[in-house]
C-alpha cells in the first residue's frame, strides 16, 4: 500500500463505511477516520473512526471528523496528532478545520467539496493560512463521487418524507 493514491482510496473507503452508518442512523452521511503512521514507508493504521452524531447526541459539535480527532487523541494519549492524516467524506467546516489546526495534523484527505461551508479550499483555506502557527497538507476529491451520491440520496429521501 506504499502508493499514496492506493492508500488514500483504501482509507477513504473506511470513512465511507462510517458515512453509511451515519445514514442508517438518520444522520447526515459524513464519516471520518484518523490514520497514524510511523516510518515514512508505513501506510499507517486507523486509530479512530466516527460518523456524524449531531441528531443522536443533540450536539452541534458532533461532526464526524471532530469526533474522530477526539477519539484519536484519547487512543494515542496525546493531543498533538502530527503523524496523523484525517480522511473525511465531506470537506471540513471552519470548526473542524480549526480543530485539525489545533491538533497539528499532518494532512487531511476529503472526498466531496462543500461549497457552502468548506474551510479547506471552497470558502477558506485554514490549512494554508500562514498567520496561524501550523499549516497542513490537503487533498480533495478522493472518493468524491461515492460521497456525493450518498449525500444526494440522503437528502432526496429526507425531502421525499417531507
PDB file of C-alpha atoms in Angstrom:
ATOM      1  CA  UNK A   1       0.000   0.000   0.000  1.00  0.00           C
ATOM      2  CA  UNK A   2       3.020   2.265  -0.490  1.00  0.00           C
ATOM      3  CA  UNK A   3       1.389   4.127  -3.375  1.00  0.00           C
ATOM      4  CA  UNK A   4      -0.284   7.242  -1.942  1.00  0.00           C
ATOM      5  CA  UNK A   5      -3.265   7.065  -4.310  1.00  0.00           C
ATOM      6  CA  UNK A   6      -3.974   3.438  -3.405  1.00  0.00           C
ATOM      7  CA  UNK A   7      -3.537   4.182   0.318  1.00  0.00           C
ATOM      8  CA  UNK A   8      -5.867   7.195   0.118  1.00  0.00           C
ATOM      9  CA  UNK A   9      -8.525   5.126  -1.666  1.00  0.00           C
ATOM     10  CA  UNK A  10      -8.265   2.395   0.963  1.00  0.00           C
ATOM     11  CA  UNK A  11      -8.660   4.722   3.945  1.00  0.00           C
ATOM     12  CA  UNK A  12     -11.391   6.768   2.245  1.00  0.00           C
ATOM     13  CA  UNK A  13     -13.381   3.543   1.822  1.00  0.00           C
ATOM     14  CA  UNK A  14     -13.188   3.164   5.625  1.00  0.00           C
ATOM     15  CA  UNK A  15     -14.511   6.729   6.011  1.00  0.00           C
ATOM     16  CA  UNK A  16     -17.315   5.989   3.520  1.00  0.00           C
ATOM     17  CA  UNK A  17     -18.295   2.957   5.615  1.00  0.00           C
ATOM     18  CA  UNK A  18     -18.685   5.339   8.549  1.00  0.00           C
ATOM     19  CA  UNK A  19     -20.798   7.679   6.387  1.00  0.00           C
ATOM     20  CA  UNK A  20     -23.102   4.766   5.566  1.00  0.00           C
ATOM     21  CA  UNK A  21     -23.507   4.087   9.304  1.00  0.00           C
ATOM     22  CA  UNK A  22     -24.473   7.736   9.765  1.00  0.00           C
ATOM     23  CA  UNK A  23     -27.119   7.498   7.034  1.00  0.00           C
ATOM     24  CA  UNK A  24     -28.532   4.322   8.574  1.00  0.00           C
ATOM     25  CA  UNK A  25     -28.848   6.205  11.892  1.00  0.00           C
ATOM     26  CA  UNK A  26     -30.684   9.107  10.241  1.00  0.00           C
ATOM     27  CA  UNK A  27     -27.644  11.391  10.416  1.00  0.00           C
ATOM     28  CA  UNK A  28     -26.157  13.396   7.543  1.00  0.00           C
ATOM     29  CA  UNK A  29     -23.889  10.774   5.952  1.00  0.00           C
ATOM     30  CA  UNK A  30     -20.403  12.009   6.755  1.00  0.00           C
ATOM     31  CA  UNK A  31     -17.735   9.665   8.040  1.00  0.00           C
ATOM     32  CA  UNK A  32     -14.127  10.049   9.080  1.00  0.00           C
ATOM     33  CA  UNK A  33     -11.111   8.003  10.095  1.00  0.00           C
ATOM     34  CA  UNK A  34      -7.826   9.129  11.598  1.00  0.00           C
ATOM     35  CA  UNK A  35      -4.735   7.269  10.435  1.00  0.00           C
ATOM     36  CA  UNK A  36      -1.473   7.333  12.364  1.00  0.00           C
ATOM     37  CA  UNK A  37       1.772   6.350  10.688  1.00  0.00           C
ATOM     38  CA  UNK A  38       5.245   5.728  11.971  1.00  0.00           C
ATOM     39  CA  UNK A  39       8.023   5.331   9.410  1.00  0.00           C
ATOM     40  CA  UNK A  40       7.879   7.129   6.028  1.00  0.00           C
ATOM     41  CA  UNK A  41       7.081   3.868   4.183  1.00  0.00           C
ATOM     42  CA  UNK A  42       4.456   2.864   6.770  1.00  0.00           C
ATOM     43  CA  UNK A  43       0.927   3.081   5.271  1.00  0.00           C
ATOM     44  CA  UNK A  44      -0.471   3.751   8.745  1.00  0.00           C
ATOM     45  CA  UNK A  45      -3.252   2.319  10.823  1.00  0.00           C
ATOM     46  CA  UNK A  46      -6.724   3.543  11.670  1.00  0.00           C
ATOM     47  CA  UNK A  47      -6.639   4.755  15.273  1.00  0.00           C
ATOM     48  CA  UNK A  48     -10.150   6.244  15.313  1.00  0.00           C
ATOM     49  CA  UNK A  49     -13.318   6.202  13.230  1.00  0.00           C
ATOM     50  CA  UNK A  50     -16.547   8.142  13.620  1.00  0.00           C
ATOM     51  CA  UNK A  51     -19.594   9.422  11.806  1.00  0.00           C
ATOM     52  CA  UNK A  52     -21.892  12.382  12.280  1.00  0.00           C
ATOM     53  CA  UNK A  53     -23.904  12.200  15.504  1.00  0.00           C
ATOM     54  CA  UNK A  54     -25.411  15.687  15.830  1.00  0.00           C
ATOM     55  CA  UNK A  55     -29.001  14.452  15.931  1.00  0.00           C
ATOM     56  CA  UNK A  56     -28.235  11.397  18.073  1.00  0.00           C
ATOM     57  CA  UNK A  57     -26.204  13.329  20.637  1.00  0.00           C
ATOM     58  CA  UNK A  58     -28.053  16.669  20.285  1.00  0.00           C
ATOM     59  CA  UNK A  59     -24.589  18.163  19.980  1.00  0.00           C
ATOM     60  CA  UNK A  60     -23.789  20.766  17.319  1.00  0.00           C
ATOM     61  CA  UNK A  61     -20.094  19.809  17.507  1.00  0.00           C
ATOM     62  CA  UNK A  62     -20.689  16.093  16.820  1.00  0.00           C
ATOM     63  CA  UNK A  63     -19.271  16.188  13.298  1.00  0.00           C
ATOM     64  CA  UNK A  64     -17.579  13.001  12.066  1.00  0.00           C
ATOM     65  CA  UNK A  65     -14.052  14.404  11.860  1.00  0.00           C
ATOM     66  CA  UNK A  66     -14.376  16.255  15.185  1.00  0.00           C
ATOM     67  CA  UNK A  67     -15.400  13.038  16.968  1.00  0.00           C
ATOM     68  CA  UNK A  68     -12.695  11.017  15.184  1.00  0.00           C
ATOM     69  CA  UNK A  69      -9.969  13.503  16.157  1.00  0.00           C
ATOM     70  CA  UNK A  70     -11.080  13.469  19.803  1.00  0.00           C
ATOM     71  CA  UNK A  71     -11.102   9.651  19.785  1.00  0.00           C
ATOM     72  CA  UNK A  72      -7.649   9.533  18.152  1.00  0.00           C
ATOM     73  CA  UNK A  73      -6.214  11.826  20.828  1.00  0.00           C
ATOM     74  CA  UNK A  74      -7.671   9.567  23.548  1.00  0.00           C
ATOM     75  CA  UNK A  75      -6.407   6.398  21.834  1.00  0.00           C
ATOM     76  CA  UNK A  76      -2.905   7.767  21.294  1.00  0.00           C
ATOM     77  CA  UNK A  77      -2.795   9.502  24.662  1.00  0.00           C
ATOM     78  CA  UNK A  78      -1.790  12.877  23.239  1.00  0.00           C
ATOM     79  CA  UNK A  79      -3.391  15.947  21.694  1.00  0.00           C
ATOM     80  CA  UNK A  80      -0.654  16.583  19.126  1.00  0.00           C
ATOM     81  CA  UNK A  81      -1.520  14.402  16.114  1.00  0.00           C
ATOM     82  CA  UNK A  82       1.350  15.499  13.886  1.00  0.00           C
ATOM     83  CA  UNK A  83       1.841  11.992  12.451  1.00  0.00           C
ATOM     84  CA  UNK A  84      -1.850  11.640  11.552  1.00  0.00           C
ATOM     85  CA  UNK A  85      -3.990  12.027   8.455  1.00  0.00           C
ATOM     86  CA  UNK A  86      -7.725  12.657   8.722  1.00  0.00           C
ATOM     87  CA  UNK A  87      -9.838  11.079   5.972  1.00  0.00           C
ATOM     88  CA  UNK A  88     -13.333  12.556   5.766  1.00  0.00           C
ATOM     89  CA  UNK A  89     -16.115  12.189   3.211  1.00  0.00           C
ATOM     90  CA  UNK A  90     -17.027  15.894   3.074  1.00  0.00           C
ATOM     91  CA  UNK A  91     -14.774  18.943   3.081  1.00  0.00           C
ATOM     92  CA  UNK A  92     -14.453  20.089   6.705  1.00  0.00           C
ATOM     93  CA  UNK A  93     -16.216  23.181   8.012  1.00  0.00           C
ATOM     94  CA  UNK A  94     -14.460  26.011   9.865  1.00  0.00           C
ATOM     95  CA  UNK A  95     -14.923  24.303  13.244  1.00  0.00           C
ATOM     96  CA  UNK A  96     -13.430  21.009  12.094  1.00  0.00           C
ATOM     97  CA  UNK A  97     -10.632  22.625  10.092  1.00  0.00           C
ATOM     98  CA  UNK A  98      -9.833  24.669  13.200  1.00  0.00           C
ATOM     99  CA  UNK A  99      -9.627  21.508  15.297  1.00  0.00           C
ATOM    100  CA  UNK A 100      -7.312  19.963  12.702  1.00  0.00           C
ATOM    101  CA  UNK A 101      -5.098  23.019  13.061  1.00  0.00           C
ATOM    102  CA  UNK A 102      -5.199  22.789  16.869  1.00  0.00           C
ATOM    103  CA  UNK A 103      -4.401  19.047  16.781  1.00  0.00           C
ATOM    104  CA  UNK A 104      -1.451  19.748  14.440  1.00  0.00           C
ATOM    105  CA  UNK A 105      -2.493  17.057  11.963  1.00  0.00           C
ATOM    106  CA  UNK A 106      -0.132  16.380   9.072  1.00  0.00           C
ATOM    107  CA  UNK A 107      -2.763  16.014   6.365  1.00  0.00           C
ATOM    108  CA  UNK A 108      -6.479  15.941   5.565  1.00  0.00           C
ATOM    109  CA  UNK A 109      -7.929  13.975   2.672  1.00  0.00           C
ATOM    110  CA  UNK A 110     -11.564  14.678   1.844  1.00  0.00           C
ATOM    111  CA  UNK A 111     -13.990  13.317  -0.726  1.00  0.00           C
ATOM    112  CA  UNK A 112     -16.661  15.842  -1.760  1.00  0.00           C
ATOM    113  CA  UNK A 113     -16.223  19.612  -1.726  1.00  0.00           C
ATOM    114  CA  UNK A 114     -18.642  21.677   0.356  1.00  0.00           C
ATOM    115  CA  UNK A 115     -19.249  24.956  -1.494  1.00  0.00           C
ATOM    116  CA  UNK A 116     -21.480  26.285   1.313  1.00  0.00           C
ATOM    117  CA  UNK A 117     -19.280  25.567   4.331  1.00  0.00           C
ATOM    118  CA  UNK A 118     -15.939  24.090   3.216  1.00  0.00           C
ATOM    119  CA  UNK A 119     -12.932  25.541   5.004  1.00  0.00           C
ATOM    120  CA  UNK A 120     -10.144  23.634   3.227  1.00  0.00           C
ATOM    121  CA  UNK A 121     -10.428  25.168  -0.213  1.00  0.00           C
ATOM    122  CA  UNK A 122     -14.019  26.105  -1.018  1.00  0.00           C
ATOM    123  CA  UNK A 123     -14.668  29.137   1.223  1.00  0.00           C
ATOM    124  CA  UNK A 124     -11.500  29.297   3.290  1.00  0.00           C
ATOM    125  CA  UNK A 125      -8.039  27.749   3.278  1.00  0.00           C
ATOM    126  CA  UNK A 126      -7.492  27.276   7.011  1.00  0.00           C
ATOM    127  CA  UNK A 127      -4.831  24.665   6.239  1.00  0.00           C
ATOM    128  CA  UNK A 128      -2.535  27.112   4.457  1.00  0.00           C
ATOM    129  CA  UNK A 129      -3.135  30.308   6.387  1.00  0.00           C
ATOM    130  CA  UNK A 130       0.406  31.301   7.356  1.00  0.00           C
ATOM    131  CA  UNK A 131      -0.917  33.690  10.009  1.00  0.00           C
ATOM    132  CA  UNK A 132      -1.605  30.564  12.051  1.00  0.00           C
ATOM    133  CA  UNK A 133       1.173  28.632  13.766  1.00  0.00           C
ATOM    134  CA  UNK A 134       0.536  25.383  11.890  1.00  0.00           C
ATOM    135  CA  UNK A 135      -0.269  24.525   8.284  1.00  0.00           C
ATOM    136  CA  UNK A 136      -1.133  21.119   6.851  1.00  0.00           C
ATOM    137  CA  UNK A 137      -1.478  19.373   3.527  1.00  0.00           C
ATOM    138  CA  UNK A 138      -4.902  18.834   1.949  1.00  0.00           C
ATOM    139  CA  UNK A 139      -6.013  16.512  -0.856  1.00  0.00           C
ATOM    140  CA  UNK A 140      -9.584  16.718  -2.122  1.00  0.00           C
ATOM    141  CA  UNK A 141     -11.692  14.608  -4.441  1.00  0.00           C
ATOM    142  CA  UNK A 142     -10.705  11.120  -3.218  1.00  0.00           C
ATOM    143  CA  UNK A 143     -13.924   9.076  -3.349  1.00  0.00           C
ATOM    144  CA  UNK A 144     -15.808  12.205  -4.376  1.00  0.00           C
ATOM    145  CA  UNK A 145     -18.495  10.523  -6.477  1.00  0.00           C
ATOM    146  CA  UNK A 146     -19.362   7.905  -3.848  1.00  0.00           C
ATOM    147  CA  UNK A 147     -19.646  10.555  -1.152  1.00  0.00           C
ATOM    148  CA  UNK A 148     -21.679  12.919  -3.348  1.00  0.00           C
ATOM    149  CA  UNK A 149     -24.055  10.066  -4.250  1.00  0.00           C
ATOM    150  CA  UNK A 150     -24.531   9.140  -0.591  1.00  0.00           C
ATOM    151  CA  UNK A 151     -25.256  12.750   0.378  1.00  0.00           C
ATOM    152  CA  UNK A 152     -27.632  13.304  -2.578  1.00  0.00           C
ATOM    153  CA  UNK A 153     -29.576  10.120  -1.829  1.00  0.00           C
ATOM    154  CA  UNK A 154     -29.867  11.002   1.854  1.00  0.00           C
ATOM    155  CA  UNK A 155     -31.226  14.493   1.197  1.00  0.00           C
ATOM    156  CA  UNK A 156     -33.562  13.266  -1.573  1.00  0.00           C
ATOM    157  CA  UNK A 157     -35.071  10.743   0.867  1.00  0.00           C
ATOM    158  CA  UNK A 158     -35.349  13.421   3.541  1.00  0.00           C
ATOM    159  CA  UNK A 159     -37.222  15.750   1.146  1.00  0.00           C
ATOM    160  CA  UNK A 160     -39.491  12.914  -0.005  1.00  0.00           C
ATOM    161  CA  UNK A 161     -40.508  12.225   3.604  1.00  0.00           C
ATOM    162  CA  UNK A 162     -41.458  15.888   3.950  1.00  0.00           C
TER     163      UNK A 162
END
